[in-house]
XYZ file of C-alpha atoms in Angstrom:
743
model
C -83.351 20.727 27.753
C -87.079 19.775 25.841
C -89.258 21.095 28.982
C -87.649 24.940 29.091
C -89.507 27.364 27.811
C -87.181 30.169 25.360
C -88.236 32.138 28.273
C -86.409 29.912 30.937
C -83.388 28.992 28.455
C -82.801 32.897 28.555
C -83.312 33.581 32.066
C -80.672 30.782 32.723
C -78.095 33.167 30.901
C -77.962 35.061 33.953
C -77.369 34.332 37.663
C -80.103 34.511 39.722
C -78.459 36.236 42.545
C -74.825 37.556 43.115
C -73.794 34.452 43.829
C -75.974 31.512 41.973
C -77.046 30.418 39.109
C -81.017 30.505 38.138
C -83.410 28.459 39.431
C -86.829 27.345 37.119
C -89.282 25.951 40.122
C -91.565 25.442 37.606
C -88.940 21.919 36.151
C -87.176 21.887 39.780
C -84.293 23.142 38.533
C -82.190 24.248 41.411
C -79.717 26.565 41.522
C -76.174 26.315 42.966
C -74.327 28.507 44.988
C -70.671 29.903 42.730
C -68.371 32.173 45.279
C -64.969 33.018 45.792
C -61.644 32.601 46.124
C -58.964 31.267 44.870
C -56.615 30.428 48.315
C -59.859 29.017 50.261
C -63.409 29.572 50.836
C -64.983 32.937 51.188
C -68.166 32.693 51.277
C -70.515 35.882 51.464
C -72.908 36.074 53.831
C -73.949 39.734 52.758
C -76.685 40.432 50.743
C -76.484 44.218 50.009
C -73.713 45.713 48.013
C -71.697 47.159 50.533
C -71.976 43.411 51.787
C -70.616 41.573 49.170
C -67.157 41.536 50.090
C -67.599 41.506 53.810
C -68.955 39.266 56.825
C -67.719 35.809 55.136
C -68.169 32.352 56.826
C -64.872 31.477 58.234
C -62.499 29.178 56.396
C -59.078 27.961 56.050
C -57.145 30.191 54.486
C -54.254 28.927 52.783
C -51.436 30.712 51.269
C -51.816 32.921 48.539
C -51.360 31.536 44.829
C -48.280 33.288 44.821
C -47.097 31.494 47.864
C -48.370 27.988 46.128
C -46.598 28.709 43.107
C -43.142 28.583 45.017
C -43.871 25.573 47.206
C -42.915 23.652 43.223
C -45.120 20.848 44.396
C -47.849 19.634 42.472
C -48.712 16.975 44.581
C -49.137 19.120 47.703
C -51.207 21.793 45.551
C -53.344 18.862 44.915
C -53.721 17.632 48.487
C -54.569 21.477 49.588
C -57.230 21.724 46.564
C -59.363 18.464 47.894
C -59.409 20.231 51.116
C -61.039 23.109 50.052
C -63.696 21.028 48.448
C -64.347 19.644 51.720
C -65.027 23.162 52.833
C -66.930 23.605 49.930
C -69.308 20.907 50.194
C -69.777 21.507 54.130
C -71.287 25.544 52.999
C -73.081 23.972 49.949
C -70.863 26.057 47.446
C -70.698 24.079 43.884
C -67.991 26.581 41.894
C -65.047 27.398 43.679
C -64.100 30.882 41.533
C -60.072 30.114 41.399
C -57.471 29.595 40.593
C -55.575 32.769 38.678
C -53.695 31.804 35.961
C -53.314 35.587 34.364
C -49.090 36.524 34.120
C -47.442 39.034 35.493
C -46.094 41.384 32.831
C -45.025 44.046 36.240
C -44.339 43.399 39.103
C -46.211 46.489 40.002
C -49.429 44.526 39.350
C -52.040 45.104 42.156
C -53.270 41.729 41.901
C -50.001 39.202 41.357
C -50.418 38.358 44.455
C -53.473 35.933 43.152
C -51.358 34.871 40.077
C -48.542 31.973 40.282
C -46.110 32.832 38.089
C -44.125 34.846 35.597
C -43.358 31.205 33.638
C -46.604 29.934 31.967
C -45.702 26.551 31.852
C -45.086 26.870 36.089
C -48.380 28.670 35.814
C -50.190 25.375 33.767
C -48.371 23.100 35.750
C -49.988 25.056 39.291
C -53.332 25.678 38.148
C -53.664 21.938 37.453
C -52.739 20.824 39.890
C -55.419 23.138 42.575
C -58.251 22.144 39.597
C -57.366 18.761 39.881
C -57.352 18.507 44.020
C -60.439 20.815 44.280
C -61.998 18.654 41.629
C -61.483 15.566 42.831
C -63.821 16.691 45.933
C -66.635 16.940 43.331
C -66.346 20.779 43.567
C -65.870 22.595 40.027
C -63.592 25.405 39.705
C -63.755 28.431 37.467
C -60.259 29.574 35.712
C -59.858 33.356 35.395
C -58.690 35.752 34.120
C -59.049 34.164 30.229
C -57.381 35.947 29.209
C -54.431 39.098 28.961
C -55.636 40.546 31.968
C -52.306 41.750 33.844
C -53.310 44.431 35.191
C -55.899 46.205 37.555
C -55.579 49.625 36.367
C -58.853 50.424 33.412
C -58.957 46.996 33.568
C -62.710 46.861 32.558
C -62.230 49.606 29.541
C -58.752 49.181 28.584
C -57.941 46.473 25.149
C -54.859 44.661 25.962
C -52.828 44.733 22.063
C -51.062 41.540 21.809
C -49.799 40.219 18.656
C -51.285 36.143 18.167
C -47.354 34.460 19.243
C -47.141 36.550 22.566
C -51.001 35.682 23.110
C -50.220 32.112 22.640
C -47.025 31.585 24.152
C -47.679 33.302 27.732
C -51.161 34.785 28.026
C -53.206 31.854 26.746
C -51.008 28.999 27.528
C -51.618 28.201 31.094
C -54.978 28.103 30.439
C -54.421 25.945 27.451
C -52.957 23.806 29.672
C -55.742 23.192 32.269
C -58.238 23.340 29.731
C -56.570 20.367 28.384
C -55.455 18.229 31.072
C -57.714 18.691 34.418
C -60.472 19.350 33.010
C -62.454 22.223 34.668
C -66.179 22.831 34.941
C -65.845 26.654 34.202
C -63.613 29.447 32.804
C -64.309 32.955 33.902
C -63.939 35.724 31.091
C -61.999 39.023 32.266
C -63.227 42.190 31.926
C -60.958 43.508 29.806
C -60.678 43.793 25.388
C -58.320 41.727 23.668
C -57.343 43.459 20.432
C -59.973 45.713 20.426
C -62.931 43.325 21.458
C -64.534 42.295 24.815
C -63.845 39.357 26.135
C -67.262 39.050 27.166
C -68.219 38.864 22.923
C -65.437 38.019 21.761
C -65.625 35.427 19.743
C -62.728 34.417 17.802
C -61.125 33.483 21.305
C -64.398 32.316 23.413
C -65.703 30.173 20.514
C -63.036 29.723 18.347
C -60.117 28.971 20.754
C -61.693 28.314 23.909
C -64.492 25.585 22.979
C -63.747 24.574 18.866
C -59.877 24.395 19.564
C -59.686 23.497 22.746
C -62.914 21.272 23.203
C -63.531 22.762 26.190
C -66.827 21.440 27.391
C -68.031 23.760 30.345
C -69.310 26.892 30.523
C -68.250 30.396 30.198
C -69.068 32.793 32.631
C -68.671 36.581 32.711
C -66.403 38.149 35.504
C -69.002 40.447 37.832
C -70.276 43.286 35.645
C -67.811 42.455 32.619
C -70.669 41.949 30.387
C -71.583 45.292 28.282
C -73.683 44.194 25.314
C -75.497 41.209 26.480
C -76.812 40.378 22.656
C -72.966 39.910 21.317
C -71.888 38.156 24.221
C -74.781 35.513 23.729
C -74.075 35.681 20.070
C -70.105 34.932 20.568
C -69.574 32.521 23.332
C -70.386 33.789 26.784
C -72.659 31.100 28.463
C -73.568 32.869 31.604
C -73.869 36.782 32.924
C -72.766 36.941 36.921
C -73.934 38.614 38.694
C -77.582 38.341 38.803
C -80.533 38.301 38.044
C -80.959 39.236 34.921
C -81.483 42.357 33.855
C -81.326 41.804 30.132
C -83.431 38.645 29.317
C -85.778 40.847 26.881
C -82.592 42.227 24.934
C -82.128 38.616 23.851
C -85.275 37.595 23.775
C -86.161 40.212 21.143
C -82.952 39.143 19.337
C -84.300 35.721 19.473
C -87.378 36.552 17.909
C -85.263 39.029 15.080
C -83.155 36.471 13.998
C -79.843 37.651 16.007
C -79.391 34.668 18.214
C -80.132 30.519 16.881
C -81.365 28.278 18.727
C -78.326 26.009 17.795
C -76.736 29.285 20.174
C -78.972 29.212 22.684
C -79.219 25.359 23.128
C -75.385 25.281 23.345
C -75.252 27.968 26.384
C -78.728 26.557 28.107
C -76.962 22.454 27.843
C -73.521 24.079 29.231
C -74.706 24.977 31.974
C -77.772 22.730 32.516
C -74.497 19.855 32.597
C -72.121 21.896 35.095
C -75.638 21.997 37.233
C -76.053 18.387 37.325
C -72.199 17.637 38.036
C -72.812 19.854 41.063
C -75.910 18.234 42.309
C -74.766 14.911 41.615
C -71.279 14.661 43.330
C -72.939 16.555 46.550
C -71.934 15.149 49.667
C -72.891 15.010 53.074
C -69.945 16.730 55.051
C -71.154 17.186 58.607
C -68.067 18.747 60.244
C -64.828 20.379 59.846
C -61.280 19.092 60.938
C -60.513 23.095 61.471
C -57.289 21.783 62.970
C -56.220 19.177 60.724
C -57.085 22.053 57.493
C -54.928 24.735 59.511
C -52.154 21.787 59.390
C -52.413 21.298 55.989
C -52.460 25.223 54.998
C -49.043 25.392 57.302
C -47.397 23.050 54.974
C -48.127 24.880 52.496
C -46.709 28.030 53.865
C -43.863 26.062 54.522
C -42.817 24.639 51.412
C -43.436 28.470 49.994
C -41.266 30.194 52.009
C -37.970 31.206 50.194
C -34.837 31.866 52.038
C -33.222 34.941 50.377
C -29.845 35.129 52.067
C -28.264 33.395 54.891
C -25.092 34.693 55.621
C -22.949 33.206 58.272
C -25.237 30.797 58.551
C -27.456 33.154 60.916
C -30.053 30.796 60.389
C -31.565 28.418 61.775
C -31.903 30.047 64.736
C -30.895 28.114 67.932
C -33.948 27.121 70.277
C -33.503 28.666 73.988
C -31.551 32.104 72.168
C -32.129 35.422 73.395
C -33.991 37.024 70.309
C -35.555 40.297 69.936
C -38.763 40.175 67.588
C -39.998 43.404 65.760
C -42.526 44.873 63.357
C -46.028 45.322 64.459
C -46.867 41.805 61.440
C -45.287 39.779 63.917
C -48.351 40.383 65.985
C -50.650 41.117 63.563
C -49.888 38.757 60.954
C -49.717 40.316 56.732
C -51.111 36.573 55.956
C -53.411 37.943 53.120
C -54.130 39.969 50.054
C -56.812 42.828 49.233
C -59.852 42.704 47.379
C -62.397 39.414 46.566
C -60.173 36.989 47.862
C -59.930 37.982 51.273
C -60.984 35.752 53.737
C -62.579 35.120 57.263
C -59.510 32.501 58.465
C -60.964 29.735 60.525
C -57.924 30.241 63.003
C -55.073 32.475 62.764
C -51.310 32.061 63.822
C -49.300 34.610 65.526
C -45.587 34.564 64.325
C -44.856 36.362 67.964
C -46.217 33.356 69.705
C -45.093 30.347 67.222
C -41.377 31.561 67.632
C -41.696 32.631 71.720
C -42.617 28.810 71.773
C -38.673 28.098 70.789
C -37.245 31.247 72.235
C -36.916 33.837 74.601
C -38.355 36.434 73.028
C -38.919 39.819 73.932
C -41.307 41.996 71.411
C -41.592 45.955 69.676
C -44.083 47.102 67.280
C -40.843 49.181 65.598
C -43.583 51.195 63.793
C -46.642 52.171 62.885
C -48.667 54.056 60.000
C -47.066 57.637 61.013
C -43.814 56.335 61.726
C -43.295 56.811 65.428
C -40.302 57.607 66.104
C -40.294 56.377 69.598
C -41.226 52.401 68.248
C -38.121 52.801 66.351
C -36.159 53.613 70.069
C -37.993 50.996 71.851
C -37.394 48.459 68.868
C -33.405 49.643 68.951
C -33.390 48.727 72.779
C -34.774 45.795 72.562
C -32.443 44.717 70.093
C -29.456 45.622 72.280
C -27.472 42.513 73.234
C -29.734 40.013 71.740
C -28.483 36.922 70.057
C -30.500 38.109 67.578
C -33.487 40.128 65.896
C -36.367 39.201 63.623
C -37.862 41.657 61.762
C -41.197 41.151 60.042
C -41.951 43.617 57.260
C -43.397 43.815 53.991
C -46.159 45.373 51.738
C -49.462 46.640 53.743
C -53.273 46.250 52.102
C -53.045 49.235 50.363
C -50.355 49.306 48.803
C -50.894 45.628 47.749
C -54.991 44.573 46.421
C -57.093 43.943 43.619
C -58.492 47.232 42.357
C -55.541 49.099 42.142
C -51.021 48.335 40.826
C -48.639 48.910 43.169
C -46.699 52.535 42.688
C -43.446 50.944 42.921
C -41.507 47.943 44.701
C -40.883 49.578 47.818
C -42.248 48.203 51.632
C -43.208 51.455 53.859
C -40.144 53.861 54.826
C -40.981 52.512 58.172
C -39.955 49.343 57.741
C -36.911 50.220 55.851
C -36.235 52.528 58.304
C -36.425 50.247 61.008
C -34.105 47.803 59.395
C -31.632 50.607 58.868
C -31.818 51.751 62.640
C -31.629 47.831 64.072
C -28.770 46.697 62.491
C -26.482 49.575 63.711
C -27.225 48.041 67.184
C -27.339 44.059 66.582
C -25.234 42.488 63.633
C -27.492 39.750 63.629
C -30.981 40.572 61.534
C -33.011 38.206 60.309
C -36.005 39.957 57.729
C -38.899 38.370 57.386
C -41.095 39.755 53.996
C -44.660 39.133 54.099
C -45.888 40.640 50.454
C -47.679 39.224 47.509
C -44.889 39.622 44.946
C -41.496 41.045 44.654
C -40.129 43.939 46.637
C -36.729 46.350 46.776
C -34.653 44.738 49.148
C -31.967 46.711 47.829
C -32.110 49.707 50.335
C -31.288 46.915 53.692
C -30.229 43.603 52.163
C -26.354 44.343 52.678
C -27.335 45.588 56.476
C -28.933 42.156 57.312
C -27.530 38.571 57.350
C -30.510 36.858 56.812
C -33.558 37.338 54.312
C -37.015 35.370 54.173
C -39.500 35.737 51.728
C -42.497 34.661 53.266
C -45.481 35.731 51.231
C -48.658 36.333 52.317
C -48.355 33.409 53.902
C -52.162 32.635 54.652
C -53.734 31.924 58.565
C -51.012 29.105 59.208
C -48.005 31.438 58.315
C -46.962 32.192 61.808
C -46.108 28.794 62.575
C -44.659 27.985 59.131
C -42.398 30.315 59.676
C -41.195 29.868 63.063
C -40.459 26.002 61.904
C -38.640 27.719 59.263
C -36.428 29.888 61.219
C -35.547 27.544 63.822
C -34.822 24.670 61.744
C -37.657 22.311 62.196
C -38.470 22.790 58.251
C -36.003 22.957 55.813
C -37.198 25.876 53.383
C -37.560 24.614 49.834
C -39.680 26.943 48.123
C -38.579 28.907 45.223
C -39.030 31.667 43.458
C -40.983 31.993 40.915
C -41.073 35.358 39.753
C -37.423 37.195 38.871
C -36.173 40.243 41.881
C -34.761 42.973 39.538
C -32.628 45.484 41.012
C -34.412 47.875 39.661
C -38.318 48.761 38.674
C -36.957 50.451 35.366
C -35.197 47.409 34.044
C -38.585 45.423 33.819
C -39.780 45.120 30.126
C -42.567 46.691 30.402
C -41.985 49.821 32.291
C -42.629 52.460 29.398
C -45.574 50.486 28.095
C -47.344 49.345 31.802
C -50.348 50.236 32.536
C -51.018 52.031 29.305
C -54.202 54.478 29.479
C -57.834 54.330 29.228
C -57.843 52.920 26.106
C -54.829 50.492 25.581
C -52.043 48.514 26.982
C -49.554 47.503 24.032
C -47.725 44.743 24.797
C -44.577 45.933 23.853
C -42.583 43.499 25.477
C -43.880 40.519 23.656
C -42.234 37.529 24.417
C -39.638 38.595 26.689
C -41.724 38.671 30.169
C -39.511 38.149 33.510
C -36.297 35.844 33.300
C -37.140 35.748 29.644
C -36.081 38.999 28.997
C -33.475 39.912 32.061
C -31.805 36.003 30.850
C -31.955 37.316 27.046
C -30.757 40.657 27.825
C -27.822 39.096 29.967
C -28.751 41.581 32.682
C -28.035 41.280 36.584
C -31.067 40.748 38.712
C -31.238 40.834 42.989
C -32.787 37.197 42.661
C -33.053 35.283 39.830
C -36.440 33.485 38.785
C -35.958 29.742 40.231
C -33.521 30.943 42.685
C -33.722 29.798 46.909
C -31.419 28.899 49.606
C -31.009 25.609 51.453
C -29.566 25.107 55.253
C -27.925 22.182 52.996
C -26.207 21.624 49.591
C -27.095 19.678 46.431
C -24.693 18.640 43.352
C -26.180 17.551 40.484
C -24.116 15.292 38.485
C -24.611 12.126 35.644
C -27.371 13.693 33.302
C -28.260 11.268 30.753
C -30.899 12.260 27.968
C -33.187 9.037 26.487
C -32.074 10.606 22.516
C -29.728 13.278 21.258
C -32.117 12.809 18.546
C -36.083 13.248 17.830
C -38.696 13.308 15.800
C -41.908 14.877 15.581
C -43.837 12.787 18.588
C -40.782 11.873 20.459
C -40.850 12.290 24.474
C -37.240 12.936 25.343
C -36.552 12.033 29.157
C -34.164 14.043 30.579
C -32.573 12.222 33.293
C -30.689 13.709 36.661
C -28.206 12.369 39.796
C -28.912 14.755 43.128
C -27.110 14.493 45.667
C -27.862 15.950 48.988
C -24.155 16.593 50.494
C -25.243 18.319 53.425
C -26.126 17.434 57.143
C -29.958 18.040 57.303
C -32.487 16.479 54.706
C -34.284 19.149 52.805
C -36.016 19.096 49.401
C -34.097 20.409 46.222
C -36.277 21.867 42.775
C -34.635 20.128 40.233
C -35.346 23.122 36.737
C -35.112 21.688 32.972
C -34.643 24.786 30.774
C -35.024 24.579 26.509
C -32.348 26.763 24.616
C -33.091 27.066 20.730
C -29.640 27.654 19.746
C -30.491 28.584 16.494
C -34.012 30.123 15.659
C -35.743 31.825 12.509
C -38.023 33.706 15.127
C -37.047 35.370 18.207
C -36.873 33.461 21.287
C -35.528 33.714 24.703
C -32.645 32.663 25.646
C -34.553 29.379 27.794
C -37.916 28.290 28.869
C -38.628 26.649 31.726
C -39.821 23.203 30.330
C -40.114 21.059 33.271
C -39.337 20.664 37.167
C -39.390 18.002 39.600
C -39.002 18.361 43.572
C -37.142 15.603 44.934
C -36.912 15.548 48.481
C -33.332 13.959 50.268
C -31.939 12.293 53.531
C -28.752 13.844 53.847
C -25.670 11.849 51.613
C -28.776 10.128 49.863
C -28.340 10.567 45.804
C -31.645 10.338 43.818
C -32.210 10.014 39.812
C -34.849 12.413 39.062
C -36.323 11.715 35.439
C -38.255 14.840 33.420
C -39.851 14.633 31.029
C -40.247 16.905 27.343
C -43.001 16.665 25.523
C -42.691 17.836 21.171
C -44.470 21.143 22.750
C -41.435 21.588 24.904
C -39.401 22.121 21.420
C -42.267 24.643 20.115
C -42.945 28.025 19.332
C -46.218 29.432 17.793
C -46.067 29.788 14.253
C -48.218 32.873 13.240
C -48.268 31.821 9.478
C -49.615 28.199 10.379
C -51.799 29.166 13.319
C -50.376 26.591 15.454
C -47.485 25.429 17.510
C -44.800 23.554 15.859
C -41.169 22.554 15.520
C -38.098 24.537 13.698
C -35.873 21.555 12.682
C -32.617 22.505 14.856
C -30.524 22.150 17.585
C -31.586 22.478 20.821
C -30.048 22.721 25.053
C -31.182 21.016 27.391
C -30.168 22.666 30.284
C -30.427 21.746 34.282
C -29.880 23.388 36.968
C -31.215 25.081 40.596
C -32.296 28.151 38.900
C -32.565 29.958 35.591
C -29.180 31.663 36.377
C -27.807 28.748 38.369
C -27.604 26.205 35.296
C -25.591 22.985 36.722
C -25.451 20.523 33.478
C -26.192 20.850 29.716
C -26.652 18.777 27.199
C -27.486 19.265 23.150
C -30.199 16.923 20.623
C -31.153 17.619 17.241
C -34.377 17.986 16.088
C -36.058 16.723 12.876
C -39.314 17.607 12.250
C -41.602 16.636 9.437
C -42.347 19.945 7.471
C -39.967 23.113 7.737
C -42.213 25.556 9.493
C -40.194 29.039 8.783
C -42.278 32.240 7.161
C -42.067 31.650 3.627
C -39.981 34.712 1.698
C -42.470 37.072 -0.073
C -41.614 39.630 -2.813
C -41.170 41.803 0.113
C -38.533 40.693 1.776
C -35.147 41.673 0.989
C -32.726 40.457 -1.350
C -29.843 39.747 1.509
C -33.119 37.712 2.850
C -33.362 35.647 0.259
C -29.618 35.254 0.477
C -29.853 34.363 4.050
C -31.924 31.782 3.635
C -30.585 28.184 2.521
C -33.994 27.016 1.189
C -33.503 29.584 -1.683
C -29.621 30.832 -1.759
C -27.789 28.660 -3.699
C -30.143 29.274 -6.617
C -30.485 33.211 -6.022
C -26.947 33.554 -6.203
C -26.395 31.355 -9.190
C -28.955 34.288 -11.013
C -27.130 37.213 -9.269
C -23.948 36.165 -10.928
C -25.872 35.794 -14.029
C -26.536 39.308 -13.826
C -23.285 39.939 -12.818
C -24.354 41.652 -9.319
C -21.696 40.705 -7.239
C -20.109 41.919 -4.343
C -17.800 43.910 -6.478
C -20.530 45.615 -8.621
C -20.517 49.078 -6.822
C -24.953 48.279 -7.282
C -24.274 45.291 -5.037
C -24.957 46.900 -1.581
C -27.560 48.546 -2.846
C -29.307 45.498 -4.508
C -28.671 43.552 -1.382
C -31.501 46.034 0.814
C -33.872 46.250 -2.230
C -37.077 44.306 -1.659
C -37.058 41.008 -4.500
C -40.462 43.448 -6.227
C -38.216 46.656 -6.349
C -34.974 44.765 -8.141
C -37.522 42.911 -10.243
C -39.228 46.291 -11.348
C -35.207 47.735 -11.839
C -34.277 44.652 -14.197
C -37.730 44.335 -16.224
C -37.050 48.261 -16.860
C -33.794 47.511 -17.550
C -34.404 45.125 -20.807
C -32.632 42.431 -19.613
C -32.897 39.478 -21.707
C -35.525 37.642 -22.055
C -34.266 34.050 -20.713
C -32.486 36.104 -17.576
C -36.633 37.695 -16.654
C -37.740 33.936 -17.114
C -35.399 32.385 -14.633
C -36.262 35.311 -11.750
C -40.189 34.368 -12.375
C -39.087 30.706 -11.690
C -37.105 31.549 -8.836
C -39.412 33.874 -6.730
C -42.802 31.522 -8.028
C -44.247 33.739 -10.906
C -45.257 33.017 -14.412
C -44.946 35.511 -17.213
C -48.012 37.392 -16.494
C -47.520 38.223 -12.745
C -43.884 38.781 -13.185
C -44.732 41.631 -15.679
C -47.272 42.932 -13.119
C -44.708 43.306 -10.356
C -42.281 44.865 -12.642
C -45.053 47.366 -12.814
C -46.341 47.789 -9.475
């Protein structure tokens, strides 16, 4: 810091190249490499704009983040992160640009496959695991995109219009959790505006919340090309503009000389940047080679636990080894294993589902479909399916349907894929569909025609062997959905407001996103949040709570016995939801607040303990500007999905303060009379005024704001003692009472 000139300090506020920080040779300060991505290392070897997302180094392509979350296995994802870090060290990468922490307002979000879940708590937990794993290997992470970047349409210019409570409870919460626990080295701000201000120069959320309130000590970088106003970004919290080289250093220097940028601001940015560079250099490790097979095995383990079994009528799965199986669909031979855009990787190795299935069964293969919807391929597939013991059909989204840069048009898979399923199901009754997609698809078109449906996501380079292992029972599926599969797109709460227009997108659904909406609305869904079948069965019993009465600072221990009552070993995800029975603010019917994945042998019972801290019972109280708990009863719900609650108990929470919104003169008389803080006094005064249910004026008074009632009473010349009591009741002195009457 002391050796750097002002010009050199300013030069550090932008990258040195597309993928590196700025070096300062005079003081022997080297650059470090920052590169994608969210599901493995994507290191570009290109030097011109046309090659920046192409021509990448081979690395292990793990399942996409939507699949990682479906494992509900934090230890596994942390272990995976350490493997990614090893590959980063091998390629001399200092900062990995991931994980993505944004929410899923709509299933049409083009980048949903890069995000963990529709639930903020689950996203935070999985993000913690990812960041801890990578950073344990001496490589920094950049959690992204902070904040309210839930769409691709107009993402560089649109303003996400979100109320503060929704922003804090849904979209900021995952970032808050990871910043507080895993302590990422960097945070990447998003392209969009939030409530009218671009995030690259959003003082309220970069300085006020991220750095000051949450105490984030790392650096904040921009998404690539997100900085519009360079001087404002330096003033309002952005540390590093990417990519480089910096073209607007002269603007910053001029602003510094004019006093628009202070030494304190400049030094804070530079200190953060130097701090991260120092951490990268101090944690460099000599990785002479990469064990490609071992890393491939890690990718397979994640893919296996991510697979969600959605349907298994007649126990069509697992398939018998040695069976005669028709494998249909082009994705079986040319696997659909990753999404499009900046996370697109060059896999070090790639499993073919067809080849892996053929290790277990007598297989025949037919492509079944192509981009043109070939009738000839369809006929061939039907011929191959006839008389086989089972048929496995691979379908899903294409990279044109699901990618960074644009949204999906609908929930459909290509028509040629559904035609294949429909035609083959008429020929063979034992059809299993394997769906490769990054998020929910419309299954309703073929669900009733087939016996088995396997949601395999975009499962990474080892997806082929993972799918085969699940299909033939080598692995018992244990994945659970982390997003709701709706019956219809139109049922989604953001349907009428997503993706807005070029100026703004209004988060009109507020806190009611995903299962929070569907469950509160009591709306039928195709598959609920948290759902997933197994080749065995689990029973829940003996729910115990460590206390039935809680106060501020208490931790509630929720313990439940889970028994594997089937004939196979299996893993179950125990989910704990909290319901606020009566709240003064709108709340979802239930919210996920804890989970644990448990591995059980046949007949084995294990006690699972899940802790809920004070935050599990809180909501963001806008007039206090913080999270707090409202006193009252809460229901602790334990189950296998948001719609499969097995056990429940109640607890009473007594908070140290009343966090309900204060009533004002703008609230109606009815609201004052319903509020237990004021009801007795209000009723007594109303009785003095002879305003009772028998009074013809009573209904009129009930709906009037107190301000209007005061004015009416003053104008009617009510006795001074009554007026004085009214003043005392509503916190007014004589002068302000008269002023309200005039208003």
